[in-house]
Short mmCIF file of C-alpha atoms in Angstrom, two decimals:
data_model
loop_
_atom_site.label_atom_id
_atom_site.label_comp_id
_atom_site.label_asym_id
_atom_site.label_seq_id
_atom_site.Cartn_x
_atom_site.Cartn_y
_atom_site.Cartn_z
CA UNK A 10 87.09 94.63 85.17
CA UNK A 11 87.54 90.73 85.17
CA UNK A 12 90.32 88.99 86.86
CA UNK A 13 92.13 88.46 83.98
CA UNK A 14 92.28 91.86 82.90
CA UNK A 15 93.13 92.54 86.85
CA UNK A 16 96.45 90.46 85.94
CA UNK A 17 97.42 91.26 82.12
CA UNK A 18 99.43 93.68 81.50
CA UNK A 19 101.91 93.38 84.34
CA UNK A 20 105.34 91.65 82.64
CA UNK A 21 105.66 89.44 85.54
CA UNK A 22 102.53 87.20 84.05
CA UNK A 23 103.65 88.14 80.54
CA UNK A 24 104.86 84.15 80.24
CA UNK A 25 102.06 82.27 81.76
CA UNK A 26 99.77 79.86 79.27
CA UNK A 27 96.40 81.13 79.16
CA UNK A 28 95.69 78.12 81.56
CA UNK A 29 98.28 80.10 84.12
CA UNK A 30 96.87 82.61 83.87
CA UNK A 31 93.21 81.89 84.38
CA UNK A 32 94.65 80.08 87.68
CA UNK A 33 96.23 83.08 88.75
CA UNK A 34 93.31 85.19 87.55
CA UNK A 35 91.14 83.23 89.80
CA UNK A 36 93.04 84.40 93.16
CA UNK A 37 92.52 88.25 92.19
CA UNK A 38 90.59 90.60 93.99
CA UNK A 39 90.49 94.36 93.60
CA UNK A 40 90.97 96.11 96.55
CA UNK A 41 91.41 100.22 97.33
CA UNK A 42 93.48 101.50 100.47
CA UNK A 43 93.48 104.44 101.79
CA UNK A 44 95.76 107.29 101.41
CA UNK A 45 98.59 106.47 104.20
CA UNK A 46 96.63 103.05 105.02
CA UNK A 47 99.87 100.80 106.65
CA UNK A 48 98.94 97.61 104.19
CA UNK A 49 101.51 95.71 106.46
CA UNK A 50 104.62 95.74 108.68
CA UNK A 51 107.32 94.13 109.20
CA UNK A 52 107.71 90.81 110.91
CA UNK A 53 103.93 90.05 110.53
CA UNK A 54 102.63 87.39 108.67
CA UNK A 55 102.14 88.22 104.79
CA UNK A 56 98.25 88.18 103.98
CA UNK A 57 98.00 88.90 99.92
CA UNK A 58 100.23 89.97 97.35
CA UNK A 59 99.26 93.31 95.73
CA UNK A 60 99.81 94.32 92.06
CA UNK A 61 99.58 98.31 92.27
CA UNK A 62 97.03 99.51 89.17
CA UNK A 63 97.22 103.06 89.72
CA UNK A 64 98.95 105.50 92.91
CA UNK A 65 101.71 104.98 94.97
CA UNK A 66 103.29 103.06 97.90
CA UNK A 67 105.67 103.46 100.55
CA UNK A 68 107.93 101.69 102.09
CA UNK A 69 109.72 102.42 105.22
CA UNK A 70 112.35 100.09 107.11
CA UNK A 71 113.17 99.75 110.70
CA UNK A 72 116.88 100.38 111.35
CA UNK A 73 118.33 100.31 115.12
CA UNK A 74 119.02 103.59 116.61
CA UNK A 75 116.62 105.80 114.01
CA UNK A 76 113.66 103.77 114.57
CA UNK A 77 111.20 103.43 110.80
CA UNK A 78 113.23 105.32 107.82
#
């Protein structure tokens, strides 16, 4: 798969120029994570932005006095 077609498809792109597009193309990389991999947590510093192809994700939050929900 290219990294256009990593990026088509998902309505968020669905108005970008073709010249957009090939520029965000150009920062896509596909990448796999484990079942139950932590991709991040909260309060660190972001490193990517993920468009999810195919599974699921999780998300938990930290609220004071029950710890991750």
């Amino acid at each position: 798969m290219d990294s256009v077609e990593l990026v088509t498809g998902f309505p968020v792109f669905s108005r970008l120029s073709a010249a957009e597009l090939a520029r965000v193309s150009a920062a896509a990389v596909p990448v796999t994570f484990a079942a139950r991999q932590r991709v991040f947590s909260e309060g660190e510093q972001a490193e990517g932005c993920w468009l999810i192809h195919d599974g699921q994700v999780a998300l938990d939050v930290f609220i004071p006095g029950r710890g991750l929900v």
